[in-house]
Short mmCIF file of C-alpha atoms in Angstrom, two decimals:
data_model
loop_
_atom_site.label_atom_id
_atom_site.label_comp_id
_atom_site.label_asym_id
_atom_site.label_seq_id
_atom_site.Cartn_x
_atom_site.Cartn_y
_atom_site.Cartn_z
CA UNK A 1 -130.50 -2.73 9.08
CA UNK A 2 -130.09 -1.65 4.89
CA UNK A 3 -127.63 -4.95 4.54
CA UNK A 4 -127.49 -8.10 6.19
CA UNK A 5 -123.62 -9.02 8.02
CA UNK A 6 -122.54 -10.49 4.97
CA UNK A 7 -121.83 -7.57 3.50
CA UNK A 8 -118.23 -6.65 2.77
CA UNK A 9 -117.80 -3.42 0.96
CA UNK A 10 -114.36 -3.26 -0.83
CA UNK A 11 -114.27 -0.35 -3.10
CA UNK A 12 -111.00 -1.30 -4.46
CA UNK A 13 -111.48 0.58 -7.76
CA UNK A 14 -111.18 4.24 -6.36
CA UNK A 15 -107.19 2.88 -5.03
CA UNK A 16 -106.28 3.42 -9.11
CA UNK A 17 -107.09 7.38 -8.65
CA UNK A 18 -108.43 9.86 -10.88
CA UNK A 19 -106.95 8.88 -14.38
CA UNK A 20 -109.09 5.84 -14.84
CA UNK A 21 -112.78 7.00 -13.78
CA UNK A 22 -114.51 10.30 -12.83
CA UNK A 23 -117.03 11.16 -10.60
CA UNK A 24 -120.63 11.11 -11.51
CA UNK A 25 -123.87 11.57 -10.82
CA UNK A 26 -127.52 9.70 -11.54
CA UNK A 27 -130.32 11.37 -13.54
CA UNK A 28 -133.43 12.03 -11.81
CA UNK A 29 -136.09 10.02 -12.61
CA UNK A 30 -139.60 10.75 -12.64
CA UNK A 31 -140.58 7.53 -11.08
CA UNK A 32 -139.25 4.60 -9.67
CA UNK A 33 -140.96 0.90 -10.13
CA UNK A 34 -139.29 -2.34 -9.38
CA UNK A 35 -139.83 -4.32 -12.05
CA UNK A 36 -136.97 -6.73 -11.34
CA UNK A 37 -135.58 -7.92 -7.96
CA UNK A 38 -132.72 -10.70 -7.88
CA UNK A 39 -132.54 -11.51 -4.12
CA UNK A 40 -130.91 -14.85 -5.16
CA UNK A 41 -127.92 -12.74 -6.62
CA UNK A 42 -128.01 -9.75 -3.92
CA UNK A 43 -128.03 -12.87 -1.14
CA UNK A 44 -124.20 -13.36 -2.50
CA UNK A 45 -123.31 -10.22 -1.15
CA UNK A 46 -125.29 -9.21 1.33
CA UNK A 47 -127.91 -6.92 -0.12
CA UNK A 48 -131.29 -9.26 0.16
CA UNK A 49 -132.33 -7.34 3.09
CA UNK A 50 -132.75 -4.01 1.32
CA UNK A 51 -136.45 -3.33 1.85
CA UNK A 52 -138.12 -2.31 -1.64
CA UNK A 53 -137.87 1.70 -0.32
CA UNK A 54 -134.03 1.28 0.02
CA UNK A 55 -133.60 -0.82 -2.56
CA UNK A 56 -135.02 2.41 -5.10
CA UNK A 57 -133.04 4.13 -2.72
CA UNK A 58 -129.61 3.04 -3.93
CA UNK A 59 -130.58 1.05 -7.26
CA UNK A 60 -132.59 3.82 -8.68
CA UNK A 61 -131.51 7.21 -6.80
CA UNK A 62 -128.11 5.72 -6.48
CA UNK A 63 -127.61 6.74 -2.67
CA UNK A 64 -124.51 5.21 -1.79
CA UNK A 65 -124.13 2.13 0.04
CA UNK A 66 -122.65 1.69 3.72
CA UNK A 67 -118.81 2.20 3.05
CA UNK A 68 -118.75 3.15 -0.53
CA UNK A 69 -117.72 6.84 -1.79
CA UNK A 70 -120.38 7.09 -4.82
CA UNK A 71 -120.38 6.47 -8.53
CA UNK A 72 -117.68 6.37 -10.79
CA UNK A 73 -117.53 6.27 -14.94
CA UNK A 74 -114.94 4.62 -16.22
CA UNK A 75 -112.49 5.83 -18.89
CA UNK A 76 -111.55 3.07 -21.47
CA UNK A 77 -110.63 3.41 -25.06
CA UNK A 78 -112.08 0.99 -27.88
CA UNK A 79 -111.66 -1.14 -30.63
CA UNK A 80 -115.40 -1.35 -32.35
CA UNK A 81 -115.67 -3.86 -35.28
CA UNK A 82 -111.81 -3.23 -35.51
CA UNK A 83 -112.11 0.16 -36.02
CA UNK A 84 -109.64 2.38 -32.92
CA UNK A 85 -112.21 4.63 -31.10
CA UNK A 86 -110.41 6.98 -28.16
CA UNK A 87 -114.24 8.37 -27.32
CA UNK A 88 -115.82 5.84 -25.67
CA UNK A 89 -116.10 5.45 -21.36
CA UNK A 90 -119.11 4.27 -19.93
CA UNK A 91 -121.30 6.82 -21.40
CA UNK A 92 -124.55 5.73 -19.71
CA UNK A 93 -124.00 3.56 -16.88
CA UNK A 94 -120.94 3.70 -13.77
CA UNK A 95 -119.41 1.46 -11.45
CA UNK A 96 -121.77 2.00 -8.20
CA UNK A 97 -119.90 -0.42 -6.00
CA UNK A 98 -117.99 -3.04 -5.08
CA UNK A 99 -117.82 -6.02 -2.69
CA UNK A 100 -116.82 -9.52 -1.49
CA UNK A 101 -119.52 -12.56 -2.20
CA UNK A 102 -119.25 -15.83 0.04
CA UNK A 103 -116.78 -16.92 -1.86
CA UNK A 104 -114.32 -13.93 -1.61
CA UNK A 105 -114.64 -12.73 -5.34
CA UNK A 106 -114.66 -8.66 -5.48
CA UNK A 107 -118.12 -8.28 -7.46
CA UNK A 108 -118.80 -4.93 -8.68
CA UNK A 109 -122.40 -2.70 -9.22
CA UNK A 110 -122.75 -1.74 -12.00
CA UNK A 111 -124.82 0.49 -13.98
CA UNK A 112 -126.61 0.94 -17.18
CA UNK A 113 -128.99 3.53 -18.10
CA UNK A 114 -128.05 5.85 -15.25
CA UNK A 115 -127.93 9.30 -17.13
CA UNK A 116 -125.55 10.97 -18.71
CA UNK A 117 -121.67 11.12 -17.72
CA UNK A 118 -118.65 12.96 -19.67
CA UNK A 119 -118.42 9.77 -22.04
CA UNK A 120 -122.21 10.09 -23.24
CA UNK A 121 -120.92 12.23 -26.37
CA UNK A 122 -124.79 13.27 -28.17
CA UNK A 123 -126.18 10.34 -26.04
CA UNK A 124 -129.03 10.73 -23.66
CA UNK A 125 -127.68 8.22 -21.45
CA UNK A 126 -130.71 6.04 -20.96
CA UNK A 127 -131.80 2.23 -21.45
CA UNK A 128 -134.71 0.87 -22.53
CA UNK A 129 -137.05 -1.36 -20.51
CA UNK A 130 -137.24 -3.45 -23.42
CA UNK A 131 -133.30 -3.41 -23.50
CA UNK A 132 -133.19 -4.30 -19.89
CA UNK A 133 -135.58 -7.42 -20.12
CA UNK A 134 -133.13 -8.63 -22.90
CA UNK A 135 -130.31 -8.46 -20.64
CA UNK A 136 -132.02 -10.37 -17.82
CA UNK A 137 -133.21 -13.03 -20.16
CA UNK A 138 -129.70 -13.14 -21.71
CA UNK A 139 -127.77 -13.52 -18.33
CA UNK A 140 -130.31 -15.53 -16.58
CA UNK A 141 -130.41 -18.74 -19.77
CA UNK A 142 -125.69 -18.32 -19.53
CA UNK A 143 -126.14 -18.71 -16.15
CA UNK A 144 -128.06 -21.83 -16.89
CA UNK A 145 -125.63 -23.63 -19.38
CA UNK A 146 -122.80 -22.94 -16.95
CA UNK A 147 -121.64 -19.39 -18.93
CA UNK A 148 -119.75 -17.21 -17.08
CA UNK A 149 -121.80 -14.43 -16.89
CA UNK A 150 -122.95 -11.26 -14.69
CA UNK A 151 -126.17 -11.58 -13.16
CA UNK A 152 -128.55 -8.80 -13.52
CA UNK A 153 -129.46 -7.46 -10.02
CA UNK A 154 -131.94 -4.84 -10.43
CA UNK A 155 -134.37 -3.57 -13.06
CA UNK A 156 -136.24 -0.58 -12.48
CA UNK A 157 -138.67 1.45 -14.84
CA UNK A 158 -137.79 5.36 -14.81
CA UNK A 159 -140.96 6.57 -16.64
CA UNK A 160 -139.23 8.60 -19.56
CA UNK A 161 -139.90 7.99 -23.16
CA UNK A 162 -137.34 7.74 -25.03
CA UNK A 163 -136.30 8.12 -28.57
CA UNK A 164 -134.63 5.20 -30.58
CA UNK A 165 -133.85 4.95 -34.49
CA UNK A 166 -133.72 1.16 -34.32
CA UNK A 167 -136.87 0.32 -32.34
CA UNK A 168 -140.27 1.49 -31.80
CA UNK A 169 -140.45 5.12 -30.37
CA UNK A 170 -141.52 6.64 -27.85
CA UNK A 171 -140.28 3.49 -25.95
CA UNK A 172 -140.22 3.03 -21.82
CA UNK A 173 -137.35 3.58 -19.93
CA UNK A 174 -135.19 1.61 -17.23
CA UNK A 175 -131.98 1.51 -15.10
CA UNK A 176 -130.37 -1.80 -14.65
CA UNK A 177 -127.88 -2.89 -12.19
CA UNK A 178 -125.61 -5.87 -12.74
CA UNK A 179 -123.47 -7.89 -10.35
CA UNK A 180 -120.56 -8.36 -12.34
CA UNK A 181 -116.60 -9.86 -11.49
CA UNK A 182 -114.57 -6.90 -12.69
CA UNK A 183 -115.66 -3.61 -15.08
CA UNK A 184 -111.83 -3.74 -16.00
CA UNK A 185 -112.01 -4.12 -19.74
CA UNK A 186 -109.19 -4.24 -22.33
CA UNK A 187 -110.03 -1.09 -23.50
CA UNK A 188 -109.11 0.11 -20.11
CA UNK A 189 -105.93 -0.88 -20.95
CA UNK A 190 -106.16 0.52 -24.68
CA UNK A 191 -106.90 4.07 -22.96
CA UNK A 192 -103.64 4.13 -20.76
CA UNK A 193 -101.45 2.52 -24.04
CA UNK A 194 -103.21 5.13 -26.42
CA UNK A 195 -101.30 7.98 -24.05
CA UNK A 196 -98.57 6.23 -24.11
CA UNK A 197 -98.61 6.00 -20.15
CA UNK A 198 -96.04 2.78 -19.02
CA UNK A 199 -96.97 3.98 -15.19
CA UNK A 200 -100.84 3.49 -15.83
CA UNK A 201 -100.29 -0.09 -17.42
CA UNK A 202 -98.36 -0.92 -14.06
CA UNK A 203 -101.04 0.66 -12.20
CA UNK A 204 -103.82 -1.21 -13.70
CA UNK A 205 -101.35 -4.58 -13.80
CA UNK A 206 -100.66 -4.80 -10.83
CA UNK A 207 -104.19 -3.77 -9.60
CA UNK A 208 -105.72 -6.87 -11.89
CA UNK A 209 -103.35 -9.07 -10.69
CA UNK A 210 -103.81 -8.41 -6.97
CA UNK A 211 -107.72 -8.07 -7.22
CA UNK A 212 -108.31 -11.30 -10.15
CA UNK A 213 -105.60 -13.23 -10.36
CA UNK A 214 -103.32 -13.21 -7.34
CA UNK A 215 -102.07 -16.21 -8.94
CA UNK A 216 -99.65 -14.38 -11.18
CA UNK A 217 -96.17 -13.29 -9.35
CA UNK A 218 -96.17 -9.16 -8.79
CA UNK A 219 -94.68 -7.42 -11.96
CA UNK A 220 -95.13 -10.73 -14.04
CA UNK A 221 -96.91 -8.82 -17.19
CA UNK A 222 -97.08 -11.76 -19.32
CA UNK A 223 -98.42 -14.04 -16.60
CA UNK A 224 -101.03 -11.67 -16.18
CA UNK A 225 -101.85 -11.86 -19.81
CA UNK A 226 -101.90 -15.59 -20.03
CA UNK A 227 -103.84 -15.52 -17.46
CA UNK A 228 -106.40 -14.01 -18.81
CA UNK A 229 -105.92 -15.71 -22.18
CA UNK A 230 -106.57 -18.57 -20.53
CA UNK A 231 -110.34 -17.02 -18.86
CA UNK A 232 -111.19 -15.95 -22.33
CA UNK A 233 -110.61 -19.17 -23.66
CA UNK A 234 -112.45 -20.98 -21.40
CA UNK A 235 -115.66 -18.26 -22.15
CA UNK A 236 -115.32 -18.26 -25.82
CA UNK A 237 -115.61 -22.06 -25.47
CA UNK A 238 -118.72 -22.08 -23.40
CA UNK A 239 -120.49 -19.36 -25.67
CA UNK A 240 -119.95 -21.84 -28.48
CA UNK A 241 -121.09 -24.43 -26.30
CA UNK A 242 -124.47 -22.46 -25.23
CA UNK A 243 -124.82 -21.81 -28.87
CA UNK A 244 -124.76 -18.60 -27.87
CA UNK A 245 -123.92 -15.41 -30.47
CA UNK A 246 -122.96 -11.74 -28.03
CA UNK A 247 -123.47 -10.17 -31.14
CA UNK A 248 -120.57 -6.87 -30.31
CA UNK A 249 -117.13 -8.35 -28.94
CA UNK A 250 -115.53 -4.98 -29.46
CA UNK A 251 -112.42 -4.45 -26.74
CA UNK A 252 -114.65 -2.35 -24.36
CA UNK A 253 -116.62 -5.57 -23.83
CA UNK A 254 -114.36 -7.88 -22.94
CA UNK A 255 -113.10 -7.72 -19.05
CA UNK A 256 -110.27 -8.80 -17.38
CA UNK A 257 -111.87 -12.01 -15.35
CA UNK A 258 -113.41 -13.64 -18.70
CA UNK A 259 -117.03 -13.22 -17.07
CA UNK A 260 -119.71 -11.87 -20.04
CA UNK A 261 -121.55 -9.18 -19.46
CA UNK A 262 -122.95 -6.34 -21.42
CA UNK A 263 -125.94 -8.21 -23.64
CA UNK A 264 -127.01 -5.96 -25.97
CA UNK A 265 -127.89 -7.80 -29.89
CA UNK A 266 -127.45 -10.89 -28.87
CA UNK A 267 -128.87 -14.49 -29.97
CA UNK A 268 -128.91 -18.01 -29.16
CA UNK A 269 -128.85 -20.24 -31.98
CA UNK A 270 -132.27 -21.90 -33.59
CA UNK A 271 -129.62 -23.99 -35.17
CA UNK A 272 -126.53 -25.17 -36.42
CA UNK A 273 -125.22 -22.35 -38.44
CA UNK A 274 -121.74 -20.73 -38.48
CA UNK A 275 -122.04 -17.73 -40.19
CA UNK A 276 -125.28 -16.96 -37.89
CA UNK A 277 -125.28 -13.01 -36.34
CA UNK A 278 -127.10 -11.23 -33.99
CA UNK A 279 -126.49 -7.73 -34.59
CA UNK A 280 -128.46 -6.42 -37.73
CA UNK A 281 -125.37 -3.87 -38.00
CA UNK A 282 -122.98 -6.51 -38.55
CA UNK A 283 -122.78 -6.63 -42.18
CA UNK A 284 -120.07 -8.57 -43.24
CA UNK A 285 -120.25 -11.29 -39.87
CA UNK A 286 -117.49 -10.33 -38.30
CA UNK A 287 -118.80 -11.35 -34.96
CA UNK A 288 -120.75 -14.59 -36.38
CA UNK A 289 -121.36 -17.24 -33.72
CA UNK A 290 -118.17 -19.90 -35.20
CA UNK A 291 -115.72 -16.42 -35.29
CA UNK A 292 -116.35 -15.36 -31.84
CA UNK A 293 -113.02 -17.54 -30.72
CA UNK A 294 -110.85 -15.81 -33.57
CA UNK A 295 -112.78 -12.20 -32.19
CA UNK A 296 -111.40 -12.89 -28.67
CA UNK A 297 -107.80 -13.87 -29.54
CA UNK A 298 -107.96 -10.46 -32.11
CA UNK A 299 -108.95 -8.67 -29.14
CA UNK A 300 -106.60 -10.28 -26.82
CA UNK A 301 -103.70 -9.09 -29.48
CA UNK A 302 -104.47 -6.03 -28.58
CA UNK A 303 -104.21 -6.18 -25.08
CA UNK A 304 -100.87 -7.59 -25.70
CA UNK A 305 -99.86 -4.81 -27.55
CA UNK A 306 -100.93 -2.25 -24.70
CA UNK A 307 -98.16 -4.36 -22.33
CA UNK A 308 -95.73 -4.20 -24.77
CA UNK A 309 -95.24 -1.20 -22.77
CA UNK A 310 -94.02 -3.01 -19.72
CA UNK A 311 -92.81 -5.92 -21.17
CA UNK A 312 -90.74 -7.86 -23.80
CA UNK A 313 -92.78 -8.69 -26.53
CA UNK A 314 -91.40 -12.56 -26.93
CA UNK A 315 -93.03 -13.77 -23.62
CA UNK A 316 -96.27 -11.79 -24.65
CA UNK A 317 -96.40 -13.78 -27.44
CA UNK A 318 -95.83 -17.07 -26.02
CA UNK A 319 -98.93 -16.00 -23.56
CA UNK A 320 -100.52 -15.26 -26.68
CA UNK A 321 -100.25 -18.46 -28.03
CA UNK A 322 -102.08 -19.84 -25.53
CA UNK A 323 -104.93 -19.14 -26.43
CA UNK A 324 -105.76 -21.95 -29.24
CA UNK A 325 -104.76 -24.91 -26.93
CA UNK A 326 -106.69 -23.21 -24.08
CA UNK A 327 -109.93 -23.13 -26.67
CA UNK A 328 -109.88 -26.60 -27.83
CA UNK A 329 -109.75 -27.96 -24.36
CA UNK A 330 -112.43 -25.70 -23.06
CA UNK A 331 -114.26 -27.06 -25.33
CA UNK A 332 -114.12 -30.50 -25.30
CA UNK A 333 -114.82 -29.74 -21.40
CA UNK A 334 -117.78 -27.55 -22.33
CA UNK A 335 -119.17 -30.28 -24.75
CA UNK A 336 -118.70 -32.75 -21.96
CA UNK A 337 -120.49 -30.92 -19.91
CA UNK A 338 -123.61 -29.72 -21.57
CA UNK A 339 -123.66 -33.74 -22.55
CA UNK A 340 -123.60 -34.66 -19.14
CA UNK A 341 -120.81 -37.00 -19.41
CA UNK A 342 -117.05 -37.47 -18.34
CA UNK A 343 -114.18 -37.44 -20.02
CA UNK A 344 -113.03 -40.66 -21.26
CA UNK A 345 -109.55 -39.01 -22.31
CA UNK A 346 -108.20 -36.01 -25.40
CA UNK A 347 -108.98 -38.31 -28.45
CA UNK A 348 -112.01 -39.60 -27.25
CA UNK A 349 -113.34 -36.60 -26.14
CA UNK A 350 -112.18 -34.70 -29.34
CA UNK A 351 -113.75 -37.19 -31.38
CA UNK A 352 -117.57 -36.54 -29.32
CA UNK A 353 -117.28 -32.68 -30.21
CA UNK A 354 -116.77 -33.40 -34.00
CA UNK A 355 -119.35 -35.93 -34.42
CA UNK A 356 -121.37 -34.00 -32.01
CA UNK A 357 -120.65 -30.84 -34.62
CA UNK A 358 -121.78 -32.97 -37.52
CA UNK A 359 -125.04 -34.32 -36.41
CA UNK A 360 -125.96 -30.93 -35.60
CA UNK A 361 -124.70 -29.53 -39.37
CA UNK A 362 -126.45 -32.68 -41.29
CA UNK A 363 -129.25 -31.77 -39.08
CA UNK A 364 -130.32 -28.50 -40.58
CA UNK A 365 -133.02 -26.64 -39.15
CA UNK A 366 -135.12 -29.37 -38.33
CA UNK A 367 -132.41 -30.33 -35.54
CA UNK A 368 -132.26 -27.45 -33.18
CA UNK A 369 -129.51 -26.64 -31.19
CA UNK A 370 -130.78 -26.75 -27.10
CA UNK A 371 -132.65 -29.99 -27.75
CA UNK A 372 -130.08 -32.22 -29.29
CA UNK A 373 -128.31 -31.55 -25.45
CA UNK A 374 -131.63 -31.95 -23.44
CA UNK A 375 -132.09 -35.35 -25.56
CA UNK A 376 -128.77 -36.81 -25.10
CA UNK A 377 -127.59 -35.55 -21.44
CA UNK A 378 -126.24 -38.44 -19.82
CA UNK A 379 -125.64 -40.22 -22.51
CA UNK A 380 -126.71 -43.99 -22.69
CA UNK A 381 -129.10 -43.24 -19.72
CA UNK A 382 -131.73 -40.95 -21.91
CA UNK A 383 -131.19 -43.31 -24.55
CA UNK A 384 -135.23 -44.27 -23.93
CA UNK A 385 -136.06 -40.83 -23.70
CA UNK A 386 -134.32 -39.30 -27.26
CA UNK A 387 -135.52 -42.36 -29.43
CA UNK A 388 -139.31 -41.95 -28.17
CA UNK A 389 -139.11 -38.17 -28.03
CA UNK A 390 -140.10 -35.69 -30.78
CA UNK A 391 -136.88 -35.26 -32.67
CA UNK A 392 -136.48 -39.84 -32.88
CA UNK A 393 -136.97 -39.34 -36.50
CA UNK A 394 -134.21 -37.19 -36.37
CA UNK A 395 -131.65 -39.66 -34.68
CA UNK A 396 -130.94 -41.94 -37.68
CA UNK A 397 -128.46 -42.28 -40.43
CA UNK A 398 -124.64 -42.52 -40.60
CA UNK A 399 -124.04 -39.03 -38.79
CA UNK A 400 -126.19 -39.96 -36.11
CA UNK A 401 -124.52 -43.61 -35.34
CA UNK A 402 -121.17 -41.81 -35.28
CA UNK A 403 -122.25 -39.53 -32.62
CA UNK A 404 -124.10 -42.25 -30.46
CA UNK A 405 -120.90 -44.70 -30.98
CA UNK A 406 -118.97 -41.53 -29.52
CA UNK A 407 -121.59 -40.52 -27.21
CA UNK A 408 -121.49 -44.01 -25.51
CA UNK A 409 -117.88 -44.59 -25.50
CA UNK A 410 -118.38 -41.86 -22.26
CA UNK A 411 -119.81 -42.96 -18.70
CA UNK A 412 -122.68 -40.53 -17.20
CA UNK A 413 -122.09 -37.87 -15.04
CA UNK A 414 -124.21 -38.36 -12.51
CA UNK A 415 -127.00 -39.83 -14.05
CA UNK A 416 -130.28 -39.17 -11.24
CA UNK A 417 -130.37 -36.06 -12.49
CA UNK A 418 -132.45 -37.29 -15.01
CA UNK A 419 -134.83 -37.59 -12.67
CA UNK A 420 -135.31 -34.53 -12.16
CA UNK A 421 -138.71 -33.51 -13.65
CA UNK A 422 -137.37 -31.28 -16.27
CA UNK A 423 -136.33 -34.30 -18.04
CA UNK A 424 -139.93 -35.76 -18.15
CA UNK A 425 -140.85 -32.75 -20.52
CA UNK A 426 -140.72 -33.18 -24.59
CA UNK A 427 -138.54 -29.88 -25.10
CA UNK A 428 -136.10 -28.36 -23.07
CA UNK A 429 -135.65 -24.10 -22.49
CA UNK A 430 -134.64 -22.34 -25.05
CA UNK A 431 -133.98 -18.44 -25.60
CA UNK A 432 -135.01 -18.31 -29.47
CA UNK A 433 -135.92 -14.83 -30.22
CA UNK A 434 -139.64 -15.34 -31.13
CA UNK A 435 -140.36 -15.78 -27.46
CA UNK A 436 -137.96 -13.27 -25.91
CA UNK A 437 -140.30 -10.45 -28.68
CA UNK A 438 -143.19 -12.69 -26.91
CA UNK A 439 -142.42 -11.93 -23.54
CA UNK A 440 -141.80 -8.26 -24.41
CA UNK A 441 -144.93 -8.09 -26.65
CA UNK A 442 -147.01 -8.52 -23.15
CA UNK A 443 -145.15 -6.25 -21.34
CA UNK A 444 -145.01 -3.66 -23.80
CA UNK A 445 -148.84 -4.04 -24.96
CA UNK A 446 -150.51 -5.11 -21.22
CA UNK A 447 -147.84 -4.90 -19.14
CA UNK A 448 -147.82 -7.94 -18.09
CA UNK A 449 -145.10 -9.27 -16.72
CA UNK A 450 -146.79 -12.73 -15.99
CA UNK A 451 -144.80 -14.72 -18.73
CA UNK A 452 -140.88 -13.32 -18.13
CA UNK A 453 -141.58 -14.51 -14.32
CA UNK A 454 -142.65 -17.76 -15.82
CA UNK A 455 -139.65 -17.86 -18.04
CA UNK A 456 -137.09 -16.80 -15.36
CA UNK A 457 -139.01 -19.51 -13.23
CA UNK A 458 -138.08 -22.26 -15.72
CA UNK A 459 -134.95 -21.41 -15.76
CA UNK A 460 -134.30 -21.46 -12.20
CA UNK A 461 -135.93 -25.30 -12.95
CA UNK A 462 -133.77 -26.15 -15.01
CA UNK A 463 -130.76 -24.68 -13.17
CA UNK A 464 -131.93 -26.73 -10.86
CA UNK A 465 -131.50 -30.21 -13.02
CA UNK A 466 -128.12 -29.42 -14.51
CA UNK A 467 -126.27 -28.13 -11.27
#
């Protein structure tokens, strides 16, 4: 049997009809090699099973699975850097499929890399391996600090060379699958507003509120948009959190369910620094890591405007609004969190996330981001640990006694998990760029994939010690 019984195929997407996706299909590869193989992920919906010949089968040849119709690329409009672009759709990837995990979330398949579609404009439609060994690495270290993030399913080498102005060329080729919780992006919406269509913005509201957030009462526009003001909140406060820059938060790449997905320049942070970016294209830091919550609400204003179209504008606004109480307590919860401690009430916890913010500015470059966390989680209990570590020259001065003061004021969240062997280590995981060129640098020039299995092993560690 190709899936296992706990797979649900719902492929709820083709219900919208033909003015929100067309018909597709896959380029032909010349070859087919597994190079990546998330049966932890594909367990969640019932896809583990797949033997390695079916798995090329549908991940690389994109045969349909049991009960879906076939591939479909989406039509979405854009805004990129703030600038309106009505050309985009997914121009190199399609939604392959969709089903129910364990928990009863609608998870969708989908592409990148797949070939060309009527959105690819001059494009060839293609991904790069080394592109798709970035996006594991990105999804697999969010998943880690509790990110809300697509998981990369698949990653299989297509043996093309392809062409690239901003890399190395001729460069290998891949097609990626990811398991994500909804393709429907704002610039879905943007499409539908740009034609002025009222009937598709009902269409696509009502299908986001049935599918995502059945919460929301049927017609209730606004509640649907503080609805997801309120998921977008809660990921722009974890990305901060993760110190963690996406690098392009243009409208296409923000989705309905506030789940991240789409890695393309991204970075995490060495170290405290605001105006840090991870797209070399980004000139003037629009997307810098401390703007990404302004980015979100800007792009959430526009979403807004597209349901101006089916609603008043005053409640839009009020769900608008929203958004900046939403951030600052998804933060303090996302601080708490990656601290390992509980919340001790608003002020106090308001008061750990500034000093916490401090330490790390005074800090510079010798304090790096990941470790100040790994030190401190738990609190008092790795007291020991921190002061005897490598960074105890570090933890000294008036910044620092501010932050411990705070830092102590909280109880531990269950504090055993410090004894969890990860903890016994000098340095925690990191994904600092240096070793995500490393880990390519062996694939590219031995292809050895020996030290990304490590990596994505350590992670799974140290998944392990947080959860």
């Amino acid at each position: 049997m190709p899936v296992s019984p706990a797979y649900r195929p719902e492929p709820h997407v083709f219900d919208l009809g033909p003015d929100y996706a067309d018909a597709v299909r896959p380029a032909d590869f010349p070859a087919a090699i597994v190079r990546y193989r998330n049966d932890r992920a594909a367990a969640e919906v019932g896809l583990e099973t797949l033997t390695d010949t079916e798995w090329i089968d549908h991940f690389a040849r994109f045969q349909p699975l049991p009960g879906q119709p076939g591939p479909l690329a989406m039509r979405y409009h854009g805004h990129q850097f703030r600038t309106y672009n009505p050309d985009l759709g997914d121009g190199r990837g399609f939604l392959a499929a969709q089903m129910r995990d364990a928990s009863g979330r609608l998870l969708d398949l989908g592409s990148k890399g797949s070939g060309q579609t009527p959105w690819s404009r001059t494009a060839d439609g293609r991904l790069t391996l080394k592109g798709g060994v970035r996006e594991i690495l990105a999804a697999e270290m969010l998943e880690t600090l509790n990110v809300p993030t697509c998981r990369i399913l698949s990653l299989i080498e297509t043996g093309e060379d392809l062409e690239r102005g901003d890399e190395p060329s001729p460069t290998r080729s891949a097609v990626l699958v990811r398991l994500s919780h909804s393709h429907i992006r704002f610039g879905t919406f943007q499409r539908a507003a740009y034609f002025g269509r009222a009937d598709q913005i009902e269409t696509l509201t009502e299908h986001v509120r049935t599918l995502y957030h059945p919460q929301v009462a049927p017609g209730d526009a606004p509640g649907l948009l503080a609805a997801v003001v309120a998921a977008s909140a809660r990921l722009a406060a974890r990305w901060i959190a993760a110190g963690f820059v996406h690098g392009v938060l243009n409208t296409d790449n923000l989705n309905v369910t506030g789940e991240s997905f789409d890695y393309g320049p991204w970075r995490f942070l060495p170290h405290y620094e605001p105006g840090f970016t991870a797209a070399y294209f980004d000139q003037f830091g629009l997307y810098a890591f401390a703007r990404q919550p302004e980015a979100v609400f800007w792009n959430l204003t526009q979403l807004a405007g597209c349901l101006k179209l089916v609603a008043e504008a005053e409640p839009l606004t009020q769900a608008l609004n929203g958004f900046g109480p939403a951030y600052i307590a998804e933060l303090r919860a996302a601080f708490l969190k990656r601290l390992g401690v509980l919340s001790l009430g608003e002020a106090a916890d308001q008061r750990l996330v500034d000093v916490t913010l401090v330490l790390l500015r005074q800090g510079g470059e010798a304090l790096r981001w990941e470790p100040l966390f790994f030190d401190w989680f738990a609190g008092f209990a790795s007291s020991e640990r921190a002061l005897r570590g490598p960074r105890r020259g570090l933890y000294q001065g008036e910044a620092f006694d501010a932050f411990r003061f705070a830092l102590f004021e909280h109880e531990p969240e269950r504090p055993e998990r410090l004894e969890h062997p990860l903890f016994a280590a000098p340095e925690p995981e990191e994904m600092l760029i240096d070793e995500v060129e490393a880990i390519w640098a062996a694939i590219a020039a031995d292809d050895d994939w020996t030290p990304l299995h490590a990596k994505l092993a350590r992670l799974a560690a140290a998944r392990a010690a947080y959860a």
